[in-house]
Short mmCIF file of C-alpha atoms in Angstrom, two decimals:
data_model
loop_
_atom_site.label_atom_id
_atom_site.label_comp_id
_atom_site.label_asym_id
_atom_site.label_seq_id
_atom_site.Cartn_x
_atom_site.Cartn_y
_atom_site.Cartn_z
CA MET A 179 87.38 107.72 116.38
CA THR A 180 89.80 108.54 113.57
CA ARG A 181 91.86 105.25 112.70
CA LYS A 182 95.62 105.04 112.33
CA THR A 183 97.63 103.64 109.71
CA LEU A 184 101.04 103.74 108.68
CA HIS A 185 102.41 105.06 105.33
CA LEU A 186 105.68 103.59 105.07
CA PRO A 187 108.79 105.84 103.82
CA VAL A 188 108.79 106.49 100.21
CA ALA A 189 112.64 107.24 100.62
CA ALA A 190 115.30 104.19 100.05
CA GLN A 191 115.62 102.18 103.09
CA PRO A 192 118.56 99.95 103.73
CA SER A 193 116.83 96.96 103.13
CA ILE A 194 112.98 95.36 102.63
CA GLN A 195 113.46 93.90 105.80
CA SER A 196 114.01 97.54 106.95
CA LEU A 197 110.50 98.18 105.78
CA VAL A 198 109.11 95.12 106.92
CA ASP A 199 110.37 95.74 110.46
CA ILE A 200 108.62 99.34 110.50
CA ALA A 201 105.44 97.35 109.45
CA LYS A 202 106.07 94.84 112.20
CA ARG A 203 106.35 97.77 114.90
CA GLY A 204 103.36 99.48 113.40
CA GLU A 205 101.60 96.15 114.32
CA GLU A 206 102.88 96.09 117.76
CA ARG A 207 101.76 99.69 118.29
CA GLY A 208 97.89 99.00 117.21
CA TYR A 209 98.27 100.86 113.51
CA GLU A 210 95.56 99.26 111.29
CA ARG A 211 97.33 99.22 108.21
CA ALA A 212 100.72 99.45 106.51
CA TRP A 213 100.27 101.47 103.01
CA VAL A 214 103.34 101.10 101.10
CA PRO A 215 104.26 103.70 98.22
CA GLU A 216 105.78 102.51 94.76
CA THR A 217 107.85 105.27 92.87
CA TRP A 218 110.81 104.29 91.33
CA GLY A 219 112.48 102.03 94.06
CA ARG A 220 111.22 98.47 95.32
CA ASP A 221 108.25 97.19 93.55
CA VAL A 222 105.37 97.28 95.83
CA VAL A 223 104.15 93.77 95.41
CA THR A 224 107.15 92.09 96.66
CA VAL A 225 107.45 94.07 99.81
CA LEU A 226 104.00 93.66 100.75
CA THR A 227 104.24 89.85 100.29
CA ARG A 228 107.14 90.06 102.55
CA ILE A 229 105.08 92.27 105.02
CA ALA A 230 101.93 89.97 104.78
CA THR A 231 104.12 86.88 105.41
CA GLU A 232 105.88 88.07 108.82
CA THR A 233 102.94 89.85 110.24
CA ASP A 234 99.46 88.56 111.73
CA GLU A 235 97.11 91.04 111.76
CA ILE A 236 97.96 94.39 110.58
CA GLY A 237 96.37 95.25 106.93
CA ILE A 238 98.35 95.93 104.09
CA GLY A 239 97.66 98.01 100.73
CA PRO A 240 99.52 99.95 97.90
CA SER A 241 99.34 103.50 98.45
CA ILE A 242 99.24 103.82 95.39
CA ALA A 243 99.84 101.05 92.50
CA ASN A 244 99.53 103.32 89.40
CA VAL A 245 97.20 102.73 86.48
CA TYR A 246 99.60 102.63 83.59
CA SER A 247 102.47 100.44 84.45
CA ARG A 248 100.78 97.26 84.90
CA SER A 249 97.55 96.20 82.80
CA PRO A 250 94.49 96.30 84.62
CA ALA A 251 93.92 92.41 84.44
CA LEU A 252 97.32 91.73 85.75
CA LEU A 253 96.65 94.60 88.79
CA GLY A 254 93.63 92.30 89.58
CA GLN A 255 95.47 89.07 89.38
CA THR A 256 97.97 90.55 91.77
CA ALA A 257 95.27 91.96 93.94
CA ALA A 258 93.85 88.50 94.23
CA THR A 259 97.17 86.96 95.06
CA LEU A 260 98.12 89.50 97.57
CA GLN A 261 94.75 88.72 99.27
CA GLU A 262 95.25 85.28 99.08
CA VAL A 263 98.66 85.51 100.97
CA SER A 264 97.64 88.07 103.32
CA ASP A 265 94.50 86.08 104.64
CA GLY A 266 92.24 88.84 103.74
CA ARG A 267 93.95 91.53 104.86
CA LEU A 268 94.59 93.44 101.30
CA ARG A 269 92.99 97.13 100.79
CA LEU A 270 94.09 97.97 97.10
CA GLY A 271 94.78 101.55 96.67
CA ILE A 272 95.16 102.80 92.88
CA GLY A 273 95.56 106.21 90.88
CA PRO A 274 97.15 107.89 87.97
CA SER A 275 100.44 108.95 89.59
CA GLY A 276 101.64 111.84 87.79
CA PRO A 277 103.27 112.52 84.65
CA ALA A 278 106.94 112.94 85.97
CA VAL A 279 106.88 109.41 87.02
CA ILE A 280 104.61 107.65 84.17
CA GLU A 281 106.41 109.34 81.46
CA GLY A 282 109.88 109.52 82.75
CA TRP A 283 110.36 106.44 84.42
CA HIS A 284 107.69 104.12 82.93
CA GLY A 285 107.79 105.81 79.13
CA ALA A 286 104.26 105.45 78.92
CA ASP A 287 102.16 108.38 77.89
CA PHE A 288 99.89 110.18 80.40
CA ASP A 289 96.77 109.68 78.50
CA ARG A 290 93.14 110.33 79.87
CA PRO A 291 94.26 109.84 83.73
CA LEU A 292 90.59 109.85 85.27
CA ARG A 293 88.92 107.65 82.44
CA ARG A 294 91.76 105.15 82.93
CA THR A 295 91.40 105.21 86.72
CA ARG A 296 87.71 104.38 86.19
CA GLU A 297 88.32 101.36 83.76
CA TYR A 298 91.12 99.87 86.09
CA LEU A 299 88.72 100.18 88.86
CA GLU A 300 85.73 98.31 87.05
CA ILE A 301 88.25 95.49 85.55
CA VAL A 302 90.06 95.15 89.23
CA ARG A 303 86.52 94.47 90.74
CA ALA A 304 85.55 92.11 87.81
CA VAL A 305 88.55 90.12 87.81
CA THR A 306 88.87 89.81 91.44
CA SER A 307 84.93 88.62 91.85
CA GLY A 308 85.81 85.67 89.71
CA GLU A 309 83.79 86.39 87.01
CA THR A 310 84.34 85.87 83.26
CA LEU A 311 85.53 89.53 82.36
CA TYR A 312 83.50 91.28 79.02
CA TYR A 313 84.52 94.81 79.12
CA ASP A 314 84.02 97.29 76.39
CA GLY A 315 85.27 100.66 77.80
CA ASP A 316 87.04 103.65 76.14
CA ILE A 317 90.52 102.49 76.38
CA PHE A 318 89.95 98.87 77.34
CA SER A 319 88.36 96.10 75.58
CA LEU A 320 88.70 92.68 77.20
CA ALA A 321 86.71 89.35 76.79
CA GLY A 322 86.73 85.70 77.48
CA PHE A 323 88.98 85.00 80.41
CA ARG A 324 88.35 84.73 83.96
CA LEU A 325 90.78 84.17 87.11
CA ARG A 326 92.49 80.61 86.64
CA CYS A 327 92.38 80.25 90.40
CA ASP A 328 89.28 80.48 93.00
CA PRO A 329 88.61 84.24 93.52
CA PRO A 330 89.33 85.87 96.91
CA GLU A 331 86.85 84.87 100.00
CA THR A 332 87.07 88.02 101.25
CA SER A 333 86.28 91.18 98.84
CA ILE A 334 88.92 93.76 98.12
CA PRO A 335 88.21 97.39 98.73
CA VAL A 336 89.68 99.51 96.04
CA ASP A 337 90.46 102.90 96.98
CA VAL A 338 91.43 105.76 94.34
CA ALA A 339 94.03 108.54 95.11
CA GLY A 340 93.62 112.18 93.73
CA MET A 341 93.80 115.74 94.51
CA GLY A 342 91.96 117.68 91.95
CA PRO A 343 88.02 118.32 92.33
CA LYS A 344 87.10 115.50 89.37
CA SER A 345 89.52 112.67 90.73
CA VAL A 346 88.09 113.23 94.23
CA GLU A 347 84.32 113.17 92.76
CA LEU A 348 85.25 109.89 90.78
CA ALA A 349 86.58 108.49 94.02
CA GLY A 350 83.25 109.18 95.89
CA ARG A 351 81.39 107.98 92.75
CA PHE A 352 82.87 104.61 92.44
CA ALA A 353 85.74 103.59 94.84
CA ASP A 354 85.76 102.10 98.22
CA GLY A 355 87.58 105.06 99.43
CA TRP A 356 89.85 108.17 98.57
CA HIS A 357 93.52 108.53 99.60
CA ALA A 358 94.56 112.36 100.09
CA ILE A 359 98.11 113.67 100.61
CA VAL A 360 99.66 117.28 100.84
CA PHE A 361 96.32 118.84 102.55
CA THR A 362 95.90 121.31 104.55
CA PRO A 363 92.61 120.91 107.00
CA GLU A 364 90.71 123.45 104.89
CA GLY A 365 92.14 121.94 101.97
CA MET A 366 90.68 118.80 102.92
CA ARG A 367 87.34 120.10 104.20
CA GLU A 368 86.61 121.81 100.51
CA ARG A 369 87.78 118.69 98.52
CA LEU A 370 85.30 116.42 100.98
CA GLU A 371 82.57 118.50 99.09
CA ASP A 372 83.59 117.10 96.06
CA LEU A 373 83.82 113.76 97.42
CA GLU A 374 80.09 114.16 98.80
CA ARG A 375 78.78 115.11 95.19
CA GLY A 376 80.86 112.15 93.86
CA ILE A 377 78.50 109.96 96.50
CA ASP A 378 75.48 111.75 95.38
CA LEU A 379 75.80 110.98 91.93
CA GLY A 380 76.68 107.58 92.49
CA ASP A 381 73.59 107.12 94.62
CA ARG A 382 75.80 106.01 97.42
CA GLU A 383 75.98 106.38 101.05
CA ARG A 384 78.71 108.10 102.82
CA ASP A 385 79.86 105.29 104.67
CA ASP A 386 80.60 103.44 101.47
CA VAL A 387 83.50 105.31 101.16
CA ARG A 388 86.72 105.51 103.39
CA VAL A 389 88.79 108.89 103.46
CA THR A 390 92.59 108.44 104.33
CA LEU A 391 94.84 111.55 104.60
CA SER A 392 98.45 110.68 104.50
CA LEU A 393 100.46 113.26 106.63
CA THR A 394 104.31 113.93 106.84
CA THR A 395 105.12 113.56 110.43
CA CYS A 396 107.95 113.63 112.36
CA ALA A 397 108.23 113.43 116.39
CA LEU A 398 111.66 113.93 117.97
CA GLU A 399 112.95 115.13 121.27
CA ASP A 400 115.03 117.22 119.06
CA GLY A 401 111.91 119.45 117.65
CA GLU A 402 114.09 121.56 115.50
CA ARG A 403 115.71 118.63 113.68
CA ALA A 404 111.91 117.16 113.13
CA ARG A 405 110.65 120.50 111.75
CA ASP A 406 113.79 120.78 109.12
CA LEU A 407 113.17 116.79 108.10
CA ALA A 408 109.42 117.83 107.40
CA ARG A 409 110.69 120.95 105.65
CA GLN A 410 113.01 119.39 103.52
CA HIS A 411 110.00 116.73 102.65
CA LEU A 412 107.81 119.06 101.46
CA ALA A 413 110.42 121.35 99.39
CA PHE A 414 111.05 118.16 97.41
CA TYR A 415 107.75 116.98 96.64
CA VAL A 416 106.75 120.72 95.52
CA GLY A 417 109.73 121.67 93.83
CA ALA A 418 110.43 117.96 92.45
CA MET A 419 107.45 115.79 91.88
CA GLY A 420 105.88 117.66 88.77
CA THR A 421 103.19 119.91 89.02
CA TYR A 422 100.50 117.98 90.76
CA TYR A 423 101.67 119.08 94.18
CA ARG A 424 102.32 122.68 93.50
CA GLU A 425 98.80 123.23 91.80
CA SER A 426 97.31 121.41 94.82
CA LEU A 427 98.67 123.94 96.97
CA ALA A 428 97.98 126.82 94.82
CA ARG A 429 94.34 125.76 94.99
CA GLN A 430 94.56 125.62 98.65
CA GLY A 431 95.88 129.42 99.11
CA TYR A 432 99.40 128.89 98.81
CA GLU A 433 99.82 129.49 95.21
CA GLU A 434 103.12 132.14 95.95
CA GLU A 435 104.80 130.02 97.96
CA ALA A 436 104.37 127.21 95.90
CA ASN A 437 105.93 128.91 92.63
CA ASP A 438 108.78 130.11 94.73
CA ILE A 439 109.49 126.93 96.21
CA ALA A 440 109.18 124.89 92.77
CA ALA A 441 111.52 127.91 91.17
CA ALA A 442 114.12 127.76 93.89
CA TRP A 443 114.38 123.84 93.61
CA SER A 444 114.37 123.86 89.93
CA SER A 445 117.29 126.30 89.74
CA GLY A 446 119.28 123.85 92.47
CA ASP A 447 118.96 126.03 95.28
CA HIS A 448 117.60 123.21 97.66
CA GLU A 449 118.48 125.07 100.67
CA ARG A 450 116.50 128.35 99.71
CA ALA A 451 113.52 126.27 98.54
CA CYS A 452 113.43 124.73 102.19
CA SER A 453 113.85 128.38 103.79
CA LEU A 454 110.70 129.41 101.90
CA ILE A 455 108.41 127.11 103.51
CA PRO A 456 106.75 129.35 106.35
CA GLU A 457 106.02 127.91 109.98
CA ASP A 458 102.46 128.23 109.12
CA LEU A 459 102.39 126.12 105.85
CA LEU A 460 104.63 123.78 107.44
CA ASP A 461 102.00 123.25 110.28
CA ASP A 462 98.99 123.18 107.73
CA LEU A 463 100.62 120.24 105.97
CA GLY A 464 101.92 118.02 108.56
CA VAL A 465 102.81 117.48 112.11
CA ALA A 466 106.19 117.89 113.25
CA GLY A 467 108.28 118.85 116.15
CA THR A 468 108.59 117.65 119.59
CA PRO A 469 106.43 114.84 121.08
CA ASP A 470 103.97 116.93 122.60
CA ARG A 471 103.62 119.42 119.98
CA ALA A 472 103.21 116.66 117.41
CA ARG A 473 100.65 115.03 119.37
CA ALA A 474 98.65 118.33 119.66
CA GLU A 475 99.37 119.17 116.10
CA LEU A 476 98.12 115.66 115.00
CA GLU A 477 94.54 116.79 116.67
CA LYS A 478 93.61 119.46 114.04
CA PHE A 479 93.51 116.59 111.46
CA GLU A 480 91.89 114.06 113.62
CA ALA A 481 89.18 116.88 114.01
CA ILE A 482 88.43 117.24 110.34
CA ASP A 483 84.80 115.76 109.82
CA GLY A 484 85.18 113.45 107.19
CA VAL A 485 88.23 112.01 107.42
CA ASP A 486 88.05 108.16 108.84
CA SER A 487 92.16 107.56 108.62
CA LEU A 488 95.12 109.34 109.18
CA ALA A 489 98.23 107.58 107.53
CA ILE A 490 101.27 108.42 109.31
CA GLY A 491 104.40 109.15 106.91
CA PHE A 492 107.89 110.11 107.25
CA PRO A 493 110.08 112.45 105.98
CA ARG A 494 112.64 111.53 103.05
CA GLY A 495 115.70 112.21 105.24
CA ALA A 496 114.45 110.40 108.53
CA THR A 497 116.53 107.64 109.89
CA THR A 498 115.34 104.12 110.81
CA GLU A 499 115.58 105.49 114.58
CA GLU A 500 113.91 108.71 113.80
CA ILE A 501 110.84 106.75 111.95
CA GLU A 502 110.86 104.52 115.02
CA ALA A 503 110.28 107.35 117.53
CA THR A 504 107.46 108.84 115.58
CA ILE A 505 105.57 105.72 115.52
CA ASP A 506 105.96 105.05 118.95
CA VAL A 507 104.79 108.94 119.99
CA LEU A 508 101.96 109.03 117.43
CA ALA A 509 100.65 105.47 118.11
CA PRO A 510 96.59 104.54 118.49
CA GLY A 511 95.94 105.43 122.03
CA ARG A 512 99.04 107.81 122.99
#
């Protein structure tokens, strides 16, 4: 059975408590984990700490912590601390993010993202194991230090996010899991072939790697409102978040639509960008509509062989009440 987790809203919320309350509702409804995104709003560490201290069972994790804004050793320290705070409930998601955020917000060069991700993965594992760190990589050379505190009693799985063939192969070869976002069912099946290739190259077993697909979902009695919110969310990602999502959609057979949406958004015509998202694309990339329709749409993603977990996410424009309604409708066992 496919697990269900929550992908907390990427859009700004009224307060940290709002995010904590969403996670608590997820715990009450049986979701396995609360993933917290980090873009240019509240930092993920503080939010995860609050969630950990105000919940009892639900797992926590960043999806994703980028591999540019914190050093790999600091990210390892942070992971070890969050594992302690949460009593062993952390699963770490890392990845390069994209040049729009890394260069425009953090002021760092978006250099060698795949190599950098691999080195972060290796260094974080070394730090959290408690061993003395001796690392000689292409990007990082570190030596002589180890955690001053005891390492976590429960080891921390480290997942890698990626959309392109090589990044997914890297996840299969080295990571404990792969995080996918903005994928159609057919696009997921194609990328899972890259994951399998990475698993083979790493001489690993398929059970060693957990696949999590994040979905934009909105289940409301007002089905048209739900679909409008999902359409606005998708237009923003394709039009405003750099080239990664547009290129990913193009690889999945929607090149013309992706380019037209991005062109309309960049010209400032956001309404037209939303209108350029056809019904079939909306249904291919997310779950939106009335409760009955949303549950039915979710089944096609649950049926993808190789997806272990669906992360239920929410449109940027959704209200707290609409988020809560969607959590309830799509909860495990419903």
